[in-house]
Tab-separated table of C-alpha atoms (C1' of nucleotides) in Angstrom:
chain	number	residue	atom	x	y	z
W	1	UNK	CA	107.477	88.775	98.019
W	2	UNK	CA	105.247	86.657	95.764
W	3	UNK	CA	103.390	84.028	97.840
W	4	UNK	CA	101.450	81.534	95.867
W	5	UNK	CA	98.956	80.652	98.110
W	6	UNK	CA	95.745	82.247	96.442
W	7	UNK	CA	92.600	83.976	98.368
W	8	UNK	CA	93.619	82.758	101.965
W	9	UNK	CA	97.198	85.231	102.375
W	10	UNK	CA	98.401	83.997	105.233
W	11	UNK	CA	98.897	86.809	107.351
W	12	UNK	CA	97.596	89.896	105.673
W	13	UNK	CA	97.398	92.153	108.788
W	14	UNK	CA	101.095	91.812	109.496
W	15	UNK	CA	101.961	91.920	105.337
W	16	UNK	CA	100.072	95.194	105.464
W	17	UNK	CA	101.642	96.696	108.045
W	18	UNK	CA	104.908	96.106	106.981
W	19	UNK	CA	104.141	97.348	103.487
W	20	UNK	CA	102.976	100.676	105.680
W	21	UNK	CA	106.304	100.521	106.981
W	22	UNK	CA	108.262	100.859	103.684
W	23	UNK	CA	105.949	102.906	102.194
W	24	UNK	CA	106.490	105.536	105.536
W	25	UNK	CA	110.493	104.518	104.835
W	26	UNK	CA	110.707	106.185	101.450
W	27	UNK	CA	107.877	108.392	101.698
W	28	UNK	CA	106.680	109.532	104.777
W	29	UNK	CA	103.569	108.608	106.571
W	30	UNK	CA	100.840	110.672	104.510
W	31	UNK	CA	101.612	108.398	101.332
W	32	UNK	CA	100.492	105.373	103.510
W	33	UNK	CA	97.132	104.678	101.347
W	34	UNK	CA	94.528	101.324	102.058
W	35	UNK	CA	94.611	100.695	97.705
W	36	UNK	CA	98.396	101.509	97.597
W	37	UNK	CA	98.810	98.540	100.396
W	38	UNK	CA	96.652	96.441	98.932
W	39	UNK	CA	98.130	96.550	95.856
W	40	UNK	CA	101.534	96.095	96.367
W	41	UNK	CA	100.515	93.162	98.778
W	42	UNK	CA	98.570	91.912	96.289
W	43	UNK	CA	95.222	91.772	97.747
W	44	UNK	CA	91.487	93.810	96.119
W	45	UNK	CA	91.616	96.858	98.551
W	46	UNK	CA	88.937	95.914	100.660
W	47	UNK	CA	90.466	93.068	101.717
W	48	UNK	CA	92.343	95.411	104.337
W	49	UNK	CA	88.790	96.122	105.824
W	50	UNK	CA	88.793	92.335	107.171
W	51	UNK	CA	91.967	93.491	109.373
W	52	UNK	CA	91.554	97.016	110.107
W	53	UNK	CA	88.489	99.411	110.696
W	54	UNK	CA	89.982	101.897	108.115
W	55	UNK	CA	93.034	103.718	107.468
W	56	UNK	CA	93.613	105.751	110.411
W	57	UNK	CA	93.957	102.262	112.111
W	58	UNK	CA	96.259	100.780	109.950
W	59	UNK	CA	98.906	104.315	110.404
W	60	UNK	CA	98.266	103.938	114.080
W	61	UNK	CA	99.494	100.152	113.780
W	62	UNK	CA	102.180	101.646	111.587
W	63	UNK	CA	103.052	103.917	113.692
W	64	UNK	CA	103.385	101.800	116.266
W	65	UNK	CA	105.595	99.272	114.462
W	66	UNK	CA	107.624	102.279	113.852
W	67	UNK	CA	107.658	103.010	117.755
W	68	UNK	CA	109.431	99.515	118.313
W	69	UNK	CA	111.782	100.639	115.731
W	70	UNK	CA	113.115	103.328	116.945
W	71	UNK	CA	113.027	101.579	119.974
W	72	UNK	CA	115.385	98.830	118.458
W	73	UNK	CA	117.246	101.525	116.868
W	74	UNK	CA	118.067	102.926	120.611
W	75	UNK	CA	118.968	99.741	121.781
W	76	UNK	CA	121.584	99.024	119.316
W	77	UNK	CA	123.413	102.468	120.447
W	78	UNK	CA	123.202	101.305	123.753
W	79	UNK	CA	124.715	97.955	122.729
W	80	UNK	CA	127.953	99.997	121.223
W	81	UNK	CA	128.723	100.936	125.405
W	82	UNK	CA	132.481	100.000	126.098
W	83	UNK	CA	132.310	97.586	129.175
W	84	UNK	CA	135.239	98.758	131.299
W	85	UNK	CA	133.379	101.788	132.649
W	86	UNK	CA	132.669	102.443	136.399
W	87	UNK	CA	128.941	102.058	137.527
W	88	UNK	CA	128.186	105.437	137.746
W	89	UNK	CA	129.928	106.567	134.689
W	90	UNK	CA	127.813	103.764	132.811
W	91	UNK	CA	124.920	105.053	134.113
W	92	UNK	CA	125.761	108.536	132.439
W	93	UNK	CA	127.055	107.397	129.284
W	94	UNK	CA	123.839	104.652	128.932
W	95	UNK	CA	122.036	108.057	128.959
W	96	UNK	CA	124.285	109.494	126.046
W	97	UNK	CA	123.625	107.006	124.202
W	98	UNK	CA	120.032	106.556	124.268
W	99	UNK	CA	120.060	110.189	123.244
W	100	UNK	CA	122.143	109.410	120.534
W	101	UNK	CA	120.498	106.759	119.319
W	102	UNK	CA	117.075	107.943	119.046
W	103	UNK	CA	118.835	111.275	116.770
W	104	UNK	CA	120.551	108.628	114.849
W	105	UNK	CA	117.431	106.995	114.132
W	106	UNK	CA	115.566	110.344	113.175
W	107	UNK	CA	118.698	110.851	110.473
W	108	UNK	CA	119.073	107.437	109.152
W	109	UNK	CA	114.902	106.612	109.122
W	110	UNK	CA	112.886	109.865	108.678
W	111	UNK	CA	110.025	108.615	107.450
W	112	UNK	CA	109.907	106.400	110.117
W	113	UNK	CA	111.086	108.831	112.412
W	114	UNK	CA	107.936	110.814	111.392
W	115	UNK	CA	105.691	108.286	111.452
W	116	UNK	CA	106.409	107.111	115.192
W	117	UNK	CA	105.612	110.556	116.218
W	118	UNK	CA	102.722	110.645	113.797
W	119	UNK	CA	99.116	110.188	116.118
W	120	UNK	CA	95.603	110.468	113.838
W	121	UNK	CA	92.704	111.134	116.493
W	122	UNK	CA	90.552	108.164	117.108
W	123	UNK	CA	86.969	109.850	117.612
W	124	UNK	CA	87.263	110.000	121.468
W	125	UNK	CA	87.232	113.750	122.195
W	126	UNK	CA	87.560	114.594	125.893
W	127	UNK	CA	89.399	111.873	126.965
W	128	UNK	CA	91.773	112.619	129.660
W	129	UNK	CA	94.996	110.867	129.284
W	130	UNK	CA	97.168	110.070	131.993
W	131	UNK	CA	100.639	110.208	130.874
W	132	UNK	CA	101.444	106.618	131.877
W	133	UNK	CA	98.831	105.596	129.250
W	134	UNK	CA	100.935	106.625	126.542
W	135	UNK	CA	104.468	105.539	127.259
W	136	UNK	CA	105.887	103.779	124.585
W	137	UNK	CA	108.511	101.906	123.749
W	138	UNK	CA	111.500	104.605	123.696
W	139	UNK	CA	109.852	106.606	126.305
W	140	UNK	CA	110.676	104.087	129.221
W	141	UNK	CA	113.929	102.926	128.090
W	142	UNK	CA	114.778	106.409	129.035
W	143	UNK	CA	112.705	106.636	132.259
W	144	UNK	CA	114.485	102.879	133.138
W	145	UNK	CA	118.338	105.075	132.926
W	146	UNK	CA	117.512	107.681	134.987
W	147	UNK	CA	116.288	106.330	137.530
W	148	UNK	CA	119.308	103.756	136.990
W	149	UNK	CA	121.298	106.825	137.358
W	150	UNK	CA	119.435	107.590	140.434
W	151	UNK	CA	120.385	103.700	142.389
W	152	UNK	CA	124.032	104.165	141.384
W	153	UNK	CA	124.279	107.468	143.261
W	154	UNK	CA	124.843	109.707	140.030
W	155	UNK	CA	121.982	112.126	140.243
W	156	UNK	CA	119.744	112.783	143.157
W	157	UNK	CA	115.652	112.181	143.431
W	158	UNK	CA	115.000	115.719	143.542
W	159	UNK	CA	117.008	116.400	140.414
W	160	UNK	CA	115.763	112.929	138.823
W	161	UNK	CA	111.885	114.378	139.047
W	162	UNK	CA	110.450	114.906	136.014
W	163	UNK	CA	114.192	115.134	133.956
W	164	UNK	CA	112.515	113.534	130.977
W	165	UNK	CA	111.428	116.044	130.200
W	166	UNK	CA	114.363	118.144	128.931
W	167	UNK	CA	115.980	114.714	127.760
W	168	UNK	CA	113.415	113.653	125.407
W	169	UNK	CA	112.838	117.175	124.485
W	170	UNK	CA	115.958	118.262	123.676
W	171	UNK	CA	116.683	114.725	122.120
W	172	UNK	CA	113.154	114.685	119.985
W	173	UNK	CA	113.944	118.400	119.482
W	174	UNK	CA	117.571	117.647	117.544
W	175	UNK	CA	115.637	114.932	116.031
W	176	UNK	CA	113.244	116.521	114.158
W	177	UNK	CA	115.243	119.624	113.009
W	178	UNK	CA	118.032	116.850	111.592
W	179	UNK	CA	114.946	115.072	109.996
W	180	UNK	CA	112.554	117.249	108.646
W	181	UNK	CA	114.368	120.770	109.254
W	182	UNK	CA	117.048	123.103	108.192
W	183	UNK	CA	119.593	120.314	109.068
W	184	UNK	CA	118.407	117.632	106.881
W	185	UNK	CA	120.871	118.461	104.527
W	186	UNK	CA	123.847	119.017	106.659
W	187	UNK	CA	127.247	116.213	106.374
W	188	UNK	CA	127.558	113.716	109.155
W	189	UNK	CA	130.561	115.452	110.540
W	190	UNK	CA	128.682	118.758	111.553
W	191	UNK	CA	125.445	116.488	112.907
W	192	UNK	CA	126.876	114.646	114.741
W	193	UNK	CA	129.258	116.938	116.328
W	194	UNK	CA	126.066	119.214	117.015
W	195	UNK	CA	124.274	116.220	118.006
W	196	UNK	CA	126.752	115.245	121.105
W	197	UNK	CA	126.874	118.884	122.152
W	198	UNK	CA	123.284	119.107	122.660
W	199	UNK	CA	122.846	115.729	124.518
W	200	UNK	CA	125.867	116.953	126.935
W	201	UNK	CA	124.596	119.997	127.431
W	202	UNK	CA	120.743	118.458	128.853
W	203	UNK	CA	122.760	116.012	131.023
W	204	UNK	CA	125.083	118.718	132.587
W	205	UNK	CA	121.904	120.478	132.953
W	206	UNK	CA	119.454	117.657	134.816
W	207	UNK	CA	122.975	116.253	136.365
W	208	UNK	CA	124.016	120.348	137.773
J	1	UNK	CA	85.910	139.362	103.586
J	2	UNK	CA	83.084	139.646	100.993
J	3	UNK	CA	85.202	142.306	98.287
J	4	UNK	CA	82.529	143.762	96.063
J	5	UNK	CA	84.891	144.598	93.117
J	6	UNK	CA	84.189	141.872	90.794
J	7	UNK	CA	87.414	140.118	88.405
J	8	UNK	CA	90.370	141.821	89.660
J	9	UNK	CA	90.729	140.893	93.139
J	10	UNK	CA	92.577	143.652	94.629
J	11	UNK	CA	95.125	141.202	96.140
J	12	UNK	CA	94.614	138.031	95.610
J	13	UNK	CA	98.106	136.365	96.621
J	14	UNK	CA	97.720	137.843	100.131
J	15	UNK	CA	94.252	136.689	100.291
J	16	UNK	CA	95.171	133.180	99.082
J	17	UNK	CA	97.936	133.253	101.910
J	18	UNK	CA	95.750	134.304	104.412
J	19	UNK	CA	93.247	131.514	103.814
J	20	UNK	CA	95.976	128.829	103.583
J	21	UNK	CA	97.069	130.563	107.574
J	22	UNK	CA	93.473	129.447	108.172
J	23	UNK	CA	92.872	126.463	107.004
J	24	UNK	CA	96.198	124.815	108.745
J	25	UNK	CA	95.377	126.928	111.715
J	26	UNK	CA	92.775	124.428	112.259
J	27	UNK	CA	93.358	121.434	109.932
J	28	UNK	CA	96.774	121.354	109.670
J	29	UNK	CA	99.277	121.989	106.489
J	30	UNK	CA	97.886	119.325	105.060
J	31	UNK	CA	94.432	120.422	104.840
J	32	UNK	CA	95.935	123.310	102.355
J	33	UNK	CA	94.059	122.337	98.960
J	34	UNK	CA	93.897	125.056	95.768
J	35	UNK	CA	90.782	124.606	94.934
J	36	UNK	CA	89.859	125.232	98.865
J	37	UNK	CA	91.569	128.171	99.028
J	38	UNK	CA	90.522	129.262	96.000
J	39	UNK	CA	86.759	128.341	97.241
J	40	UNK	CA	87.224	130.727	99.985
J	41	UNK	CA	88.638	133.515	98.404
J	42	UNK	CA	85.528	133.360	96.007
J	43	UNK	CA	87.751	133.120	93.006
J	44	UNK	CA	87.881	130.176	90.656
J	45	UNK	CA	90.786	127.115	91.119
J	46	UNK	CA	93.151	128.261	88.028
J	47	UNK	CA	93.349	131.797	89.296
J	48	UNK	CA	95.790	130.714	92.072
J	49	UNK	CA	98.289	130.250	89.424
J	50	UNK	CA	98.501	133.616	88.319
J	51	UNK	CA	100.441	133.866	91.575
J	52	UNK	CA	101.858	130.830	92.359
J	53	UNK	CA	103.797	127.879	90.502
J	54	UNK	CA	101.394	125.154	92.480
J	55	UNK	CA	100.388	124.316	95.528
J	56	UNK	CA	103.608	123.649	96.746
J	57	UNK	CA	104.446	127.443	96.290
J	58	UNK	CA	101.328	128.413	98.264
J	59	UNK	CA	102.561	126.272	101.118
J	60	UNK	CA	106.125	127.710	101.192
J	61	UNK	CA	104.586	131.314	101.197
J	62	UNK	CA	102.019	130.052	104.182
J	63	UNK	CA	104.852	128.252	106.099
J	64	UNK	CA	107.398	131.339	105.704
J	65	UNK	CA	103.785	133.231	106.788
J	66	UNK	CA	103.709	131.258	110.003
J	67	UNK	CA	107.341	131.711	111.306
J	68	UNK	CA	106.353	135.153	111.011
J	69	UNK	CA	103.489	134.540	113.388
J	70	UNK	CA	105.857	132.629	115.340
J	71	UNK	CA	108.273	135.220	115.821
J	72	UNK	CA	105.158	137.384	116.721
J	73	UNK	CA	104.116	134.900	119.579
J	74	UNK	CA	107.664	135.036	120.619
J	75	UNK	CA	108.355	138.995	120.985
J	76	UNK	CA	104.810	139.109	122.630
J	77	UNK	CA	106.308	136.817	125.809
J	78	UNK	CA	109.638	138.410	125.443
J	79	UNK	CA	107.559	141.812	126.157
J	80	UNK	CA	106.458	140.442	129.204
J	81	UNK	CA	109.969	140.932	130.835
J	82	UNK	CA	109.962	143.028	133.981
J	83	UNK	CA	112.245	145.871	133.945
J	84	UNK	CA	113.770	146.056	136.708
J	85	UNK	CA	116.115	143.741	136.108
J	86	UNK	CA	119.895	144.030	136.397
J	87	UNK	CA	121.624	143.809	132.671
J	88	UNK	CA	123.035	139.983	132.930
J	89	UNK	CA	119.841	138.579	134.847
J	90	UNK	CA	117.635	141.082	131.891
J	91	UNK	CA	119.650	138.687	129.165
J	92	UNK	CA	119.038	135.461	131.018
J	93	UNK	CA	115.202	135.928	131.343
J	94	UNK	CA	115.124	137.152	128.239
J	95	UNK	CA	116.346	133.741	127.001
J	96	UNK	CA	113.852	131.975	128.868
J	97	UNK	CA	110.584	134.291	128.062
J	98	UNK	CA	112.144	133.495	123.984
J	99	UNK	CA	111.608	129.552	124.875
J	100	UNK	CA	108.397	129.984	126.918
J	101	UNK	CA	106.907	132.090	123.732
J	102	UNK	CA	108.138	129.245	121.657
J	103	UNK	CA	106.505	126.750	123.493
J	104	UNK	CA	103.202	128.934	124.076
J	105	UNK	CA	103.113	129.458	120.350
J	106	UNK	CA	103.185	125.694	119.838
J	107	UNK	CA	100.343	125.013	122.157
J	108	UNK	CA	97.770	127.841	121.216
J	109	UNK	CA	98.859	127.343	117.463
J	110	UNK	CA	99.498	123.877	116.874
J	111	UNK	CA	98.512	124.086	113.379
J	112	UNK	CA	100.340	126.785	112.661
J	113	UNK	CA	103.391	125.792	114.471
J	114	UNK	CA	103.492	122.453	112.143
J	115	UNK	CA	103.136	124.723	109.419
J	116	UNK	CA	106.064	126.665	110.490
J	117	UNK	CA	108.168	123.553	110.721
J	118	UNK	CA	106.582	122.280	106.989
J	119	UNK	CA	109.280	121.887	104.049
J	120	UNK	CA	108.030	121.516	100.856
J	121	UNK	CA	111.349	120.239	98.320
J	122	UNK	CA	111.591	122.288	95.990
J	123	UNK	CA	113.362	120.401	92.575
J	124	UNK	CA	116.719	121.577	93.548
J	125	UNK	CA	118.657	118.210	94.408
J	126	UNK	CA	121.729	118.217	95.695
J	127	UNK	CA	122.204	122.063	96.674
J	128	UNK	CA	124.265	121.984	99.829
J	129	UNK	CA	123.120	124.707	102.284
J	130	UNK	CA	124.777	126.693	104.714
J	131	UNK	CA	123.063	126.790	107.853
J	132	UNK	CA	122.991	130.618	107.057
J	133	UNK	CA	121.132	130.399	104.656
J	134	UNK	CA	118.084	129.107	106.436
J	135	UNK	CA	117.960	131.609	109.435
J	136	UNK	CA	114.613	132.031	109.722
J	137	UNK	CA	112.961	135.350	111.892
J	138	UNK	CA	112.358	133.190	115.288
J	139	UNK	CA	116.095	131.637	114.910
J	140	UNK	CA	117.560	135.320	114.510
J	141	UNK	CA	115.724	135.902	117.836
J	142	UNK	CA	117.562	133.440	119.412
J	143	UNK	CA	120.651	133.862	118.093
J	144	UNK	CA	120.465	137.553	119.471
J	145	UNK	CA	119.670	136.726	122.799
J	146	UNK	CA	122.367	134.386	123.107
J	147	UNK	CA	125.310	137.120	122.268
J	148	UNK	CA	123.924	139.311	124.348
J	149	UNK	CA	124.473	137.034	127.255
J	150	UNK	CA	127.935	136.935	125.954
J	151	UNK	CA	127.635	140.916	125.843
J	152	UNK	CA	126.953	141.325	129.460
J	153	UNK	CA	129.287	138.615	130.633
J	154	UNK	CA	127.008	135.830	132.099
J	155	UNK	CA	128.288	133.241	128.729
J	156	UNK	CA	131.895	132.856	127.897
J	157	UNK	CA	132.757	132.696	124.065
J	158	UNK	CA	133.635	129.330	124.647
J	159	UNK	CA	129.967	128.379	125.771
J	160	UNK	CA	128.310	130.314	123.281
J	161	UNK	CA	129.635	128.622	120.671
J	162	UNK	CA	126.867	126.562	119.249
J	163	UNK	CA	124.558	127.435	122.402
J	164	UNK	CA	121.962	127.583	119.721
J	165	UNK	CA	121.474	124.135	119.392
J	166	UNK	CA	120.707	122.489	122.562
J	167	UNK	CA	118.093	125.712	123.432
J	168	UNK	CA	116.306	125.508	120.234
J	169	UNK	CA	116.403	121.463	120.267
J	170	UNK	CA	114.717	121.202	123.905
J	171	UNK	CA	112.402	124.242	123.163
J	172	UNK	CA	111.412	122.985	119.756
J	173	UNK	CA	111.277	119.400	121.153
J	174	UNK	CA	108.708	120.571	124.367
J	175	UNK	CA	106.595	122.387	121.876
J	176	UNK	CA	106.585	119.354	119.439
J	177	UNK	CA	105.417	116.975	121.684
J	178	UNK	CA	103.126	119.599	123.565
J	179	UNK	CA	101.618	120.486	120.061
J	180	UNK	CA	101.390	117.256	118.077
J	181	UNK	CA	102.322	114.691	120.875
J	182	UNK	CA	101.436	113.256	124.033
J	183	UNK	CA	101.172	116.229	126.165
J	184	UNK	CA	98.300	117.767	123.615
J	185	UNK	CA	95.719	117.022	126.304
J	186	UNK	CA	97.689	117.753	129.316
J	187	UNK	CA	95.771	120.312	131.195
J	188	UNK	CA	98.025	124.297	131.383
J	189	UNK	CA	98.924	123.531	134.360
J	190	UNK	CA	100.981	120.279	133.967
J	191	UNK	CA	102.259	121.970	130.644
J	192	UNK	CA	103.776	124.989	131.780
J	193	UNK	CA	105.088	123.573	134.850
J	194	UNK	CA	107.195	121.262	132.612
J	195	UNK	CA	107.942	124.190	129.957
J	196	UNK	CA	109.583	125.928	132.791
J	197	UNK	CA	111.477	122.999	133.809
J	198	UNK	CA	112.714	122.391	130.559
J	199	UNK	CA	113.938	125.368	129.782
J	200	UNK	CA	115.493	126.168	132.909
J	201	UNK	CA	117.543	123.080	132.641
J	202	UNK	CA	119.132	123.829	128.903
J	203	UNK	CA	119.623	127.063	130.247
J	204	UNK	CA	121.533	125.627	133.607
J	205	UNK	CA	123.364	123.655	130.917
J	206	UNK	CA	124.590	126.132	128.864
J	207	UNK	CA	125.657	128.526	131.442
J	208	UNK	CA	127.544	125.977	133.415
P	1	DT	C1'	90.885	164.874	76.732
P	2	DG	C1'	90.033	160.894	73.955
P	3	DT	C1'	91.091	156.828	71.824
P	4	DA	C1'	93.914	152.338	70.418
P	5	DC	C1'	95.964	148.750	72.142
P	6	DA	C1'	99.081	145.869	74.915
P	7	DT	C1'	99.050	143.702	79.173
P	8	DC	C1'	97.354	141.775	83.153
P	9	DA	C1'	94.155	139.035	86.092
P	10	DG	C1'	90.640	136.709	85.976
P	11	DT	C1'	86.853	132.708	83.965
P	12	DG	C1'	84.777	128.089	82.422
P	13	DA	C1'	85.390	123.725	81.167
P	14	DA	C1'	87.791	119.806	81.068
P	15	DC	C1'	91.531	116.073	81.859
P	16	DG	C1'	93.055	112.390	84.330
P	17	DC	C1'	93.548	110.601	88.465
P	18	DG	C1'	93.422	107.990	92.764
P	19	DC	C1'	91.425	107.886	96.859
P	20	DG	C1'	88.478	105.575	101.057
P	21	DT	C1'	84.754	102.876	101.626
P	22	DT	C1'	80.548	99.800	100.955
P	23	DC	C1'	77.795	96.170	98.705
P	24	DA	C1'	76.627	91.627	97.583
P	25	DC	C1'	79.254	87.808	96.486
P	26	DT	C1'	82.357	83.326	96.561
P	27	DG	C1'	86.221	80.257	97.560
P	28	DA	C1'	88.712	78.009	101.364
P	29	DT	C1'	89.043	76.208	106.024
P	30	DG	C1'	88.071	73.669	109.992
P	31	DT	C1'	84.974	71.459	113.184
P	32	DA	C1'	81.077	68.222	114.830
P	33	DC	C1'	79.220	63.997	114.392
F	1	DT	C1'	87.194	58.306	107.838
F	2	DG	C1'	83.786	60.962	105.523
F	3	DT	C1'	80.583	64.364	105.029
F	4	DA	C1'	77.574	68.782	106.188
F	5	DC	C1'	77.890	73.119	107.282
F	6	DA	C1'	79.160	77.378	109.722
F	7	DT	C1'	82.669	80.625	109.560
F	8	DC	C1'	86.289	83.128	107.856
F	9	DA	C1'	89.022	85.728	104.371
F	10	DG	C1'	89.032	86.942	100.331
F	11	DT	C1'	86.894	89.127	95.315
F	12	DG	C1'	84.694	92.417	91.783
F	13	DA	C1'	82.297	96.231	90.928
F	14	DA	C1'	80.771	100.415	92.040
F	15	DC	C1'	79.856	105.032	94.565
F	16	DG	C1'	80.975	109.536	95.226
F	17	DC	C1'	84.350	112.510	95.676
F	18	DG	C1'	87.807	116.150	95.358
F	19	DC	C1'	92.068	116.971	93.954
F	20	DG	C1'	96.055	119.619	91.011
F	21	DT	C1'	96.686	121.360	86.772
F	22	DT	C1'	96.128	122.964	81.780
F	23	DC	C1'	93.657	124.972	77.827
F	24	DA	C1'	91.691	128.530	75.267
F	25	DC	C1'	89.188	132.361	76.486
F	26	DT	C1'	87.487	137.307	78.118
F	27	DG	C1'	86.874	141.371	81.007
F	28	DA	C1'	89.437	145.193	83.180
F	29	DT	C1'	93.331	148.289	83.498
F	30	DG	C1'	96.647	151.587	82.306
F	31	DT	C1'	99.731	153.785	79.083
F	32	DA	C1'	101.237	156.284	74.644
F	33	DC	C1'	100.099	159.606	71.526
DNA sequence: TGTACATCAGTGAACGCGCGTTCACTGATGTAC
DNA sequence: TGTACATCAGTGAACGCGCGTTCACTGATGTAC
């Protein structure tokens, strides 16, 4: 925490940004201030200026630390998969448990939960984005299982096309009711129960 | 908008709500300030307290405000149903048009769909909730829907149980991302091409 | 019908605060010769 | 190997701002008799 080098940091940019992080940890992306950062980095505020343009660019840095994450967070479900399973039911169950992971995330990390999802505008109105320009991290270690799912024979191209959709949705969906809504509250036992019924119910709905 | 009647408002609660429904409606829940509101309203900063505890209050009031709009958005695509339908495909569409209306709402409203979705803590640690407890108007919609289905016969108990969950998660999730996300710039098209995917496939997963 | 008075819904001024950002600056670092 | 100097990464002070909230107050309203 306390470095002793004086004036020259070290590596403020990357100090800052993970002072974003645990700031967004405990209190969710809006407290992320430039003189909060500063200050618990212990660096004069405009200091930050020499690394970022302002602080819209530091949350979007944040945010995408917080992307990588989750995306970590994902992976480590995945990790949990028993080994002894046929190829195509691996291919299902990888699915599960990207699903699973990413609502396990949301519950265990809201703020950064929030904060991955969080986008500030950058002043380029009327940009047309092409949705390849903005997959992240999570997004295409879901796009990578289906079409896994698709080589091993366990769901067909026509029914592949476009089942993102409904995965992350219902997935992000779950998410963000268990970490900002009415289920923030709940006990483990009921979220998680509620948590595996939803995911089961997208995939018998992309799988038919 | 400009009240002639000088020191006693008339109603200045509702007025104060209705300006906080349009400031988020374009800047967000966020952008909800007192003194803003009370700026607008043409009444000075303290007044607001006559009504409310804080700002916090205001923004519960707003929020509960918006699901109300919500549920408006929602009954205004339900109405859209054709009539000539038989009884058990009336109660599937009417499932869908719920979802669509969700996801419409999100997209034309975005600011007021985040404020929908806003939860100001209130002091009280520690109270465990029942889910009941929160049911909010546009989650009694769906609820309603769902035993109907079970009403006319095209859900079984068994897969209404907790139905719920996996339509609201995918719905909510869709209009999450389509409001606040990636899919913000999409043009209609692409958007309600996916809506309709997504909901049709939580729907073919529920059903069976 | 008229008046006294309690109550309610506002006002005006101030407190204390922390924010994002910019300015002109200085201390440290590393490179060329 | 030593020195001059450009460059980089910080500092200190200030600007201007708007916020939420509280205090002691006053103007308007309505009710009892």
């Amino acid at each position: 925490m306390t470095d002793t080098r004086s004036y020259h940091h070290g590596d403020l940019r990357v100090s800052l940004i993970r002072e974003a992080l645990d700031v967004a940890r405990s209190s969710g992306p809006d407290a992320i201030g430039v003189r909060e950062l500063a200050r618990a980095v212990g660096v004069s505020p405009n200091a930050a200026y020499r690394h970022f343009a302002g602080r819209d660019e530091i949350i979007r840095a944040a945010a995408n630390a917080a992307q990588g994450e989750l995306a970590r967070g994902i992976r480590a479900s995945v990790a949990r998969m028993p080994d002894d399973l046929s190829a195509p039911d691996a291919s299902v169950q990888r699915l599960r448990l990207i699903g699973l992971g990413y609502i396990a995330f949301a519950r265990a990390e809201p703020g950064w939960f929030t904060l991955a999802f969080t986008t500030v505008d950058d002043g380029a109105t009327e940009r047309i984005v092409t949705l390849d320009d903005e997959v992240v991290e999570p997004f295409q270690v879901l796009l990578d299982a289906l079409d896994a799912m698709v080589a091993v024979g366990v769901l067909s191209p026509e029914r592949r096309a476009h089942a993102e959709w409904p995965c992350w949705a219902s997935v992000h969906g779950f998410a963000d009711i268990v970490a900002r809504g009415p289920l923030r509250e709940q006990p483990d036992a009921v979220v998680d129960a509620l948590a595996a019924h939803v995911v089961d119910t997208v995939i018998a709905g992309i799988i038919g």
